[in-house]
Short mmCIF file of C-alpha atoms and ligand atoms in Angstrom, two decimals:
data_model
loop_
_atom_site.label_atom_id
_atom_site.label_comp_id
_atom_site.label_asym_id
_atom_site.label_seq_id
_atom_site.Cartn_x
_atom_site.Cartn_y
_atom_site.Cartn_z
CA MET Y 1 -26.95 30.45 13.86
CA LYS Y 2 -26.17 27.50 11.61
CA THR Y 3 -25.21 24.28 13.39
CA HIS Y 4 -23.18 21.51 11.77
CA LYS Y 5 -23.51 18.04 13.19
CA LEU Y 6 -20.15 16.30 13.08
CA ALA Y 7 -19.18 12.72 13.82
CA LEU Y 8 -15.57 12.55 14.97
CA ILE Y 9 -13.71 9.27 14.69
CA PRO Y 10 -10.18 9.96 15.97
CA GLY Y 11 -9.32 6.27 15.48
CA ASP Y 12 -5.82 5.06 16.26
CA GLY Y 13 -2.34 6.38 16.94
CA ILE Y 14 -1.68 9.92 15.74
CA GLY Y 15 -5.24 10.00 14.42
CA VAL Y 16 -6.20 11.03 17.96
CA ASP Y 17 -3.61 13.84 18.10
CA VAL Y 18 -4.40 15.31 14.70
CA THR Y 19 -8.19 15.12 15.11
CA ASP Y 20 -7.82 17.13 18.29
CA ALA Y 21 -5.62 19.65 16.45
CA ALA Y 22 -8.02 19.98 13.52
CA MET Y 23 -11.01 20.43 15.85
CA GLN Y 24 -9.24 23.16 17.83
CA VAL Y 25 -8.75 25.10 14.61
CA ILE Y 26 -12.30 24.40 13.38
CA ARG Y 27 -13.71 25.61 16.70
CA ALA Y 28 -11.66 28.80 16.43
CA ALA Y 29 -13.07 29.32 12.92
CA ALA Y 30 -16.61 28.65 14.18
CA ARG Y 31 -16.23 31.39 16.80
CA ARG Y 32 -14.96 33.85 14.25
CA PHE Y 33 -17.39 33.08 11.42
CA GLY Y 34 -20.43 32.52 13.58
CA PHE Y 35 -21.50 28.92 13.15
CA GLN Y 36 -22.01 26.20 15.70
CA LEU Y 37 -20.74 22.67 15.94
CA ASP Y 38 -22.58 19.76 17.43
CA CYS Y 39 -19.87 17.11 17.71
CA ARG Y 40 -20.08 13.52 18.79
CA THR Y 41 -16.87 11.56 19.28
CA LEU Y 42 -17.10 7.87 18.42
CA PRO Y 43 -14.43 5.64 19.97
CA TRP Y 44 -14.27 3.26 16.98
CA SER Y 45 -10.70 2.06 16.64
CA CYS Y 46 -8.45 -0.97 17.02
CA GLN Y 47 -8.74 -0.57 20.79
CA TYR Y 48 -12.53 -0.74 20.37
CA TYR Y 49 -12.06 -3.88 18.28
CA LEU Y 50 -10.04 -5.54 21.03
CA GLU Y 51 -12.79 -4.72 23.54
CA THR Y 52 -15.85 -5.56 21.43
CA GLY Y 53 -14.70 -7.77 18.55
CA ALA Y 54 -15.69 -5.21 15.90
CA MET Y 55 -14.27 -1.93 14.63
CA MET Y 56 -17.68 -0.29 14.94
CA PRO Y 57 -21.05 -1.44 16.26
CA ASP Y 58 -23.51 -3.28 14.00
CA ASP Y 59 -25.52 -0.09 13.59
CA GLY Y 60 -22.40 2.04 13.03
CA ILE Y 61 -23.33 3.05 9.51
CA GLU Y 62 -26.87 3.96 10.59
CA THR Y 63 -25.43 6.05 13.43
CA LEU Y 64 -23.22 7.98 11.00
CA ARG Y 65 -26.05 8.61 8.55
CA ASP Y 66 -27.51 11.33 10.78
CA PHE Y 67 -24.45 13.57 10.63
CA ASP Y 68 -23.67 16.41 8.23
CA ALA Y 69 -20.06 15.22 7.92
CA ILE Y 70 -17.63 12.70 9.35
CA TYR Y 71 -14.09 13.57 10.43
CA LEU Y 72 -11.69 10.67 10.68
CA GLY Y 73 -8.16 10.78 12.13
CA ALA Y 74 -6.52 7.51 11.12
CA VAL Y 75 -7.22 3.80 11.43
CA GLY Y 76 -4.78 0.98 12.09
CA TRP Y 77 -2.72 -0.65 14.80
CA PRO Y 78 -1.15 -3.61 13.02
CA GLU Y 79 0.61 -4.89 16.12
CA THR Y 80 -2.72 -6.02 17.56
CA VAL Y 81 -5.22 -5.96 14.67
CA PRO Y 82 -4.28 -6.88 11.08
CA ASP Y 83 -4.69 -3.90 8.73
CA ALA Y 84 -6.97 -5.90 6.45
CA VAL Y 85 -9.33 -6.35 9.42
CA SER Y 86 -9.26 -2.79 10.77
CA LEU Y 87 -9.58 -1.06 7.40
CA HIS Y 88 -12.31 -3.39 6.16
CA GLY Y 89 -14.11 -2.88 9.45
CA LEU Y 90 -14.24 0.91 9.44
CA LEU Y 91 -12.74 3.16 6.75
CA LEU Y 92 -13.54 1.17 3.61
CA PRO Y 93 -17.17 0.28 4.50
CA ILE Y 94 -17.90 3.93 5.32
CA ARG Y 95 -16.62 5.05 1.92
CA LYS Y 96 -18.82 2.46 0.22
CA ALA Y 97 -21.93 2.76 2.39
CA PHE Y 98 -22.32 6.49 1.82
CA ASN Y 99 -21.37 6.44 -1.85
CA GLN Y 100 -18.34 8.60 -1.19
CA TYR Y 101 -17.19 7.83 -4.68
CA ALA Y 102 -14.95 10.86 -5.15
CA ASN Y 103 -11.78 11.01 -3.12
CA ILE Y 104 -10.23 14.44 -3.60
CA ARG Y 105 -6.59 15.06 -2.75
CA PRO Y 106 -4.84 18.38 -3.42
CA HIS Y 107 -1.09 18.37 -3.99
CA ARG Y 108 0.82 21.62 -3.94
CA LEU Y 109 3.68 23.07 -1.95
CA LEU Y 110 2.68 25.27 0.96
CA PRO Y 111 4.81 28.38 1.54
CA GLY Y 112 8.05 27.69 3.39
CA ILE Y 113 8.08 24.01 2.54
CA GLU Y 114 10.89 22.59 0.51
CA GLY Y 115 9.76 19.52 -1.34
CA PRO Y 116 12.20 17.00 -2.75
CA LEU Y 117 11.85 18.40 -6.30
CA ARG Y 118 13.69 21.34 -7.80
CA SER Y 119 10.46 22.67 -9.26
CA GLY Y 120 7.85 23.83 -6.75
CA GLY Y 121 5.29 25.39 -9.08
CA PHE Y 122 2.74 22.59 -9.20
CA ASP Y 123 -0.90 22.55 -8.18
CA ILE Y 124 -2.51 19.17 -8.76
CA LEU Y 125 -5.94 17.96 -7.75
CA CYS Y 126 -6.12 14.17 -7.71
CA ILE Y 127 -9.57 12.66 -8.02
CA ARG Y 128 -9.54 9.05 -6.98
CA GLU Y 129 -12.47 6.69 -7.63
CA ASN Y 130 -13.31 5.57 -4.11
CA THR Y 131 -15.91 2.81 -4.05
CA GLU Y 132 -15.17 0.18 -6.69
CA GLY Y 133 -12.38 -0.83 -9.10
CA GLU Y 134 -9.51 -2.67 -7.47
CA TYR Y 135 -11.05 -2.10 -4.01
CA SER Y 136 -14.37 -3.76 -4.82
CA GLY Y 137 -13.64 -6.61 -2.45
CA ALA Y 138 -14.81 -9.28 -4.87
CA GLY Y 139 -12.80 -12.44 -4.59
CA GLY Y 140 -11.84 -15.34 -2.43
CA ARG Y 141 -9.31 -17.96 -1.50
CA VAL Y 142 -9.59 -21.70 -1.94
CA HIS Y 143 -7.43 -24.50 -0.58
CA GLN Y 144 -6.05 -22.06 1.96
CA GLY Y 145 -2.60 -23.01 3.21
CA LYS Y 146 -2.30 -25.93 0.78
CA ASP Y 147 0.11 -26.25 -2.13
CA ASP Y 148 -2.68 -25.73 -4.61
CA GLU Y 149 -4.00 -22.60 -2.95
CA VAL Y 150 -5.66 -20.02 -5.20
CA ALA Y 151 -6.38 -16.37 -4.41
CA VAL Y 152 -8.60 -14.34 -6.73
CA GLU Y 153 -9.41 -10.65 -6.43
CA THR Y 154 -11.47 -9.12 -9.19
CA SER Y 155 -11.55 -5.44 -10.06
CA ILE Y 156 -15.05 -4.26 -10.84
CA PHE Y 157 -15.68 -1.26 -13.05
CA THR Y 158 -19.31 -0.36 -13.67
CA ARG Y 159 -20.52 2.05 -16.33
CA ALA Y 160 -22.30 4.07 -13.67
CA GLY Y 161 -19.25 4.12 -11.43
CA VAL Y 162 -16.79 5.11 -14.13
CA GLU Y 163 -19.10 7.69 -15.69
CA ARG Y 164 -19.78 9.49 -12.43
CA ILE Y 165 -16.14 9.77 -11.38
CA LEU Y 166 -15.11 10.97 -14.84
CA ARG Y 167 -17.87 13.58 -14.85
CA PHE Y 168 -16.71 14.68 -11.43
CA GLY Y 169 -13.17 15.03 -12.81
CA PHE Y 170 -14.36 17.02 -15.84
CA GLU Y 171 -16.32 19.37 -13.57
CA GLN Y 172 -13.34 19.94 -11.29
CA ALA Y 173 -11.21 20.69 -14.35
CA GLN Y 174 -13.81 23.21 -15.55
CA ALA Y 175 -13.61 24.96 -12.19
CA ARG Y 176 -9.79 25.04 -12.32
CA ARG Y 177 -7.38 25.38 -15.25
CA GLY Y 178 -9.39 23.29 -17.70
CA HIS Y 179 -7.13 20.30 -18.01
CA LEU Y 180 -7.98 16.71 -17.12
CA THR Y 181 -5.52 13.82 -17.16
CA SER Y 182 -7.17 10.42 -17.08
CA VAL Y 183 -4.87 7.72 -15.79
CA THR Y 184 -5.24 4.06 -16.73
CA LYS Y 185 -3.15 1.10 -17.87
CA SER Y 186 -5.07 0.26 -21.01
CA ASN Y 187 -2.02 -1.03 -22.84
CA ALA Y 188 -1.95 -4.00 -20.46
CA GLN Y 189 -5.43 -4.24 -18.93
CA LYS Y 190 -7.56 -4.64 -21.98
CA TYR Y 191 -11.03 -4.84 -20.44
CA SER Y 192 -11.47 -2.48 -17.53
CA MET Y 193 -8.94 0.14 -18.53
CA VAL Y 194 -9.88 0.19 -22.21
CA PHE Y 195 -13.46 0.66 -21.02
CA TRP Y 196 -12.38 3.58 -18.82
CA ASP Y 197 -10.55 5.20 -21.76
CA GLU Y 198 -13.61 4.75 -23.98
CA MET Y 199 -15.85 6.37 -21.37
CA THR Y 200 -13.46 9.32 -21.13
CA ARG Y 201 -13.55 9.79 -24.91
CA GLN Y 202 -17.34 9.45 -24.93
CA LEU Y 203 -17.85 12.13 -22.28
CA ALA Y 204 -15.20 14.60 -23.45
CA PRO Y 205 -17.39 16.34 -26.10
CA GLU Y 206 -19.81 17.34 -23.32
CA TYR Y 207 -16.98 19.37 -21.75
CA PRO Y 208 -15.55 21.31 -24.70
CA ASP Y 209 -13.78 23.73 -22.35
CA VAL Y 210 -11.68 20.89 -20.88
CA THR Y 211 -8.65 19.46 -22.65
CA VAL Y 212 -8.08 15.79 -21.90
CA SER Y 213 -4.86 13.78 -21.77
CA HIS Y 214 -4.69 10.03 -21.41
CA MET Y 215 -1.74 8.63 -19.50
CA HIS Y 216 -0.69 5.21 -18.32
CA ILE Y 217 -0.07 4.90 -14.62
CA ASP Y 218 3.64 4.13 -15.01
CA ALA Y 219 4.29 7.16 -17.20
CA MET Y 220 2.15 9.23 -14.85
CA ALA Y 221 4.33 8.30 -11.87
CA ALA Y 222 7.35 9.58 -13.79
CA LYS Y 223 5.54 12.74 -14.87
CA MET Y 224 4.56 13.62 -11.32
CA VAL Y 225 8.26 13.72 -10.50
CA MET Y 226 9.66 15.16 -13.73
CA ALA Y 227 6.96 17.69 -14.73
CA PRO Y 228 4.29 18.02 -12.03
CA GLU Y 229 3.66 21.65 -13.06
CA SER Y 230 2.15 20.37 -16.32
CA LEU Y 231 -0.75 18.71 -14.44
CA ASP Y 232 -4.08 20.16 -13.31
CA VAL Y 233 -6.82 17.66 -12.45
CA VAL Y 234 -5.89 13.98 -12.46
CA VAL Y 235 -8.54 11.26 -12.36
CA ALA Y 236 -7.74 7.62 -11.66
CA SER Y 237 -9.17 4.36 -10.41
CA ASN Y 238 -9.15 3.44 -6.74
CA LEU Y 239 -5.76 1.70 -6.46
CA PHE Y 240 -3.99 3.85 -9.02
CA GLY Y 241 -5.30 6.94 -7.25
CA ASP Y 242 -4.15 5.55 -3.92
CA ILE Y 243 -0.61 5.09 -5.17
CA LEU Y 244 -0.42 8.39 -7.06
CA THR Y 245 -1.60 10.34 -4.04
CA ASP Y 246 1.20 9.02 -1.84
CA LEU Y 247 3.53 10.19 -4.60
CA GLY Y 248 1.66 13.49 -4.58
CA ALA Y 249 2.15 13.68 -0.83
CA ALA Y 250 5.88 13.02 -1.25
CA ILE Y 251 6.40 15.85 -3.75
CA GLN Y 252 4.48 18.26 -1.54
CA GLY Y 253 6.88 17.62 1.32
CA GLY Y 254 5.49 14.48 2.92
CA LEU Y 255 2.36 12.81 4.21
CA GLY Y 256 2.06 15.41 6.93
CA TYR Y 257 0.78 17.87 4.30
CA ALA Y 258 -1.58 15.67 2.28
CA ALA Y 259 -5.28 16.35 2.89
CA SER Y 260 -8.25 14.45 1.58
CA ALA Y 261 -12.00 14.42 1.28
CA ASN Y 262 -14.21 11.41 0.61
CA ILE Y 263 -17.13 13.10 -1.08
CA CYS Y 264 -20.64 11.80 -1.64
CA PRO Y 265 -21.45 14.23 -4.45
CA ASP Y 266 -25.20 13.58 -4.55
CA GLY Y 267 -25.54 14.32 -0.83
CA SER Y 268 -27.41 11.06 -0.16
CA GLY Y 269 -25.08 10.46 2.79
CA PRO Y 270 -22.45 12.30 4.78
CA SER Y 271 -19.01 12.91 3.30
CA MET Y 272 -15.87 12.05 5.25
CA PHE Y 273 -12.69 14.05 5.72
CA GLU Y 274 -9.33 12.59 6.72
CA PRO Y 275 -5.64 13.27 6.28
CA VAL Y 276 -3.99 10.88 3.80
CA HIS Y 277 -1.49 9.67 6.39
CA GLY Y 278 -2.08 6.66 8.61
CA SER Y 279 -1.92 6.17 12.36
CA ALA Y 280 1.93 6.19 12.50
CA PRO Y 281 2.25 3.93 15.58
CA ASP Y 282 5.97 4.77 15.86
CA ILE Y 283 5.25 8.39 16.79
CA ALA Y 284 1.86 7.94 18.49
CA ARG Y 285 1.31 9.77 21.80
CA GLN Y 286 4.52 11.79 21.46
CA GLY Y 287 2.85 15.04 20.48
CA ILE Y 288 5.03 15.43 17.41
CA ALA Y 289 2.66 14.47 14.58
CA ASN Y 290 2.35 17.15 11.92
CA PRO Y 291 -1.29 18.34 12.08
CA VAL Y 292 -1.22 20.34 8.83
CA ALA Y 293 -2.79 17.62 6.65
CA ALA Y 294 -5.49 17.10 9.27
CA ILE Y 295 -6.23 20.82 9.61
CA TRP Y 296 -6.33 21.22 5.82
CA SER Y 297 -8.77 18.28 5.65
CA GLY Y 298 -10.85 20.14 8.24
CA ALA Y 299 -10.89 23.16 5.93
CA MET Y 300 -12.12 20.91 3.12
CA MET Y 301 -14.90 19.76 5.44
CA LEU Y 302 -15.97 23.35 6.14
CA GLU Y 303 -15.92 24.11 2.41
CA HIS Y 304 -18.23 21.13 1.89
CA LEU Y 305 -20.51 22.39 4.67
CA ASP Y 306 -20.88 25.71 2.83
CA GLU Y 307 -18.57 27.56 5.18
CA GLY Y 308 -16.36 28.69 2.31
CA GLN Y 309 -15.10 31.79 4.10
CA ALA Y 310 -14.00 29.82 7.14
CA ALA Y 311 -12.36 27.21 4.91
CA ALA Y 312 -10.41 29.86 2.99
CA ALA Y 313 -9.39 31.56 6.24
CA ILE Y 314 -8.02 28.29 7.66
CA LEU Y 315 -6.09 27.56 4.50
CA SER Y 316 -4.63 31.03 4.55
CA ALA Y 317 -3.73 30.60 8.25
CA ILE Y 318 -1.98 27.32 7.41
CA GLU Y 319 -0.02 29.15 4.69
CA THR Y 320 0.95 31.92 7.07
CA THR Y 321 2.10 29.33 9.60
CA THR Y 322 4.26 27.26 7.27
CA GLY Y 323 5.48 30.50 5.67
CA ARG Y 324 6.76 31.46 9.11
CA GLY Y 325 8.67 28.20 9.19
CA ILE Y 326 6.36 26.64 11.77
CA GLY Y 327 5.61 23.05 10.84
CA ALA Y 328 7.63 23.46 7.68
CA ARG Y 329 10.28 20.86 8.47
CA ALA Y 330 9.93 17.44 10.04
CA GLY Y 331 10.45 17.59 13.78
CA SER Y 332 10.91 21.36 14.04
CA HIS Y 333 7.74 21.93 16.11
CA SER Y 334 5.31 19.95 18.20
CA THR Y 335 1.71 19.23 17.22
CA ALA Y 336 0.53 21.74 19.82
CA GLU Y 337 2.90 24.48 18.62
CA ILE Y 338 1.82 24.14 15.00
CA THR Y 339 -1.87 24.04 15.96
CA GLN Y 340 -1.53 27.13 18.14
CA ALA Y 341 0.35 28.94 15.37
CA VAL Y 342 -2.51 28.26 12.93
CA ILE Y 343 -5.07 29.54 15.46
CA THR Y 344 -2.97 32.64 16.07
CA ALA Y 345 -2.70 33.30 12.33
CA LEU Y 346 -6.47 32.84 12.03
CA GLU Y 347 -7.11 35.36 14.78
CA GLU Y 348 -4.63 37.84 13.30
CA GLN Y 349 -6.68 37.94 10.08
CA ALA Y 350 -9.75 39.21 11.92
C1 IPM V 1 -5.62 5.88 1.87
C2 IPM V 1 -5.15 4.67 2.60
C3 IPM V 1 -6.22 3.60 2.57
C4 IPM V 1 -6.52 3.28 1.12
C5 IPM V 1 -5.84 2.32 3.32
C6 IPM V 1 -5.51 2.62 4.75
C7 IPM V 1 -6.87 1.23 3.19
O1 IPM V 1 -3.94 4.22 2.09
O2 IPM V 1 -6.66 6.45 2.24
O3 IPM V 1 -4.95 6.30 0.91
O4 IPM V 1 -5.80 2.50 0.49
O5 IPM V 1 -7.50 3.81 0.61
MN1 MN V 2 -3.14 5.46 0.52
#
């Protein structure tokens, strides 16, 4: 029997609740589809930071390297640890260390869910560059706190980094409806974004079966609201992709439905799976967090681990569940009720 070695980082707040929910469903799928899980839970979180002075141990990255995949709940507890400290101590270094350069986020309406838009017929796959660009972390501050203080943060776009994410986008478009929208702001940012546009044009002839559109980020934000059904695969830089995928989450009914995968496409390190939402301190420990995004992210993890059948079965069980109105509206059901409904739907399929 195949065994998948998983590192679980529940993290903070509702990250703990939804990781538990996702793992219950994944375990149910493992029983049904005949694979085994070898899970290790790592307590890395803001609480861990308060106890040890770091979000993860010095050898944290080396520890994670041994796993087939990483599942992360959510990170952040701004009341005690500034977000810039907690995120730069855990989530962001993991994305960079394992070359998880492709952040994949699907946006579509699940059955039974009424999004804020009149039109529900959209199915968008956002591909966000995940290791460089505006998140490169190159910069500094001088004369801190003084009148002449300066803060500089430089976006870094490398040929290798841009080429690989664009190729990834083209390949995803080939596997879907054959349309790629590349999002930049090359009318204002004349170095990095013009370079990105040029790279897109250079690569396009290698993918003759893909039609390419170029859009500026501002127009794209409008399009995702006005005509989301016209979009297929969307590829964008790190920050632009971050912003667009919260918009994507909004049109699919909210952050409780937005799943994501941080993929290391060359397999040189583990990939990491996490819901798009954060730790939501205001509803932590109340048992009311929506686990759908987390469970869907778990399905993406199984897909990545070559358990395609189990992944499809979980997605279908999620659809059955929301179609039954369970977890389809904010506050209608508890985390446990939604999780159990997904497991029940999974078992009914068998
Ligand atoms: C996300 C989050 C993170 C990001 C934050 C928490 C650093 O918003 O995964 O979308 O900006 O990448
Ligand atoms: Mn975000």
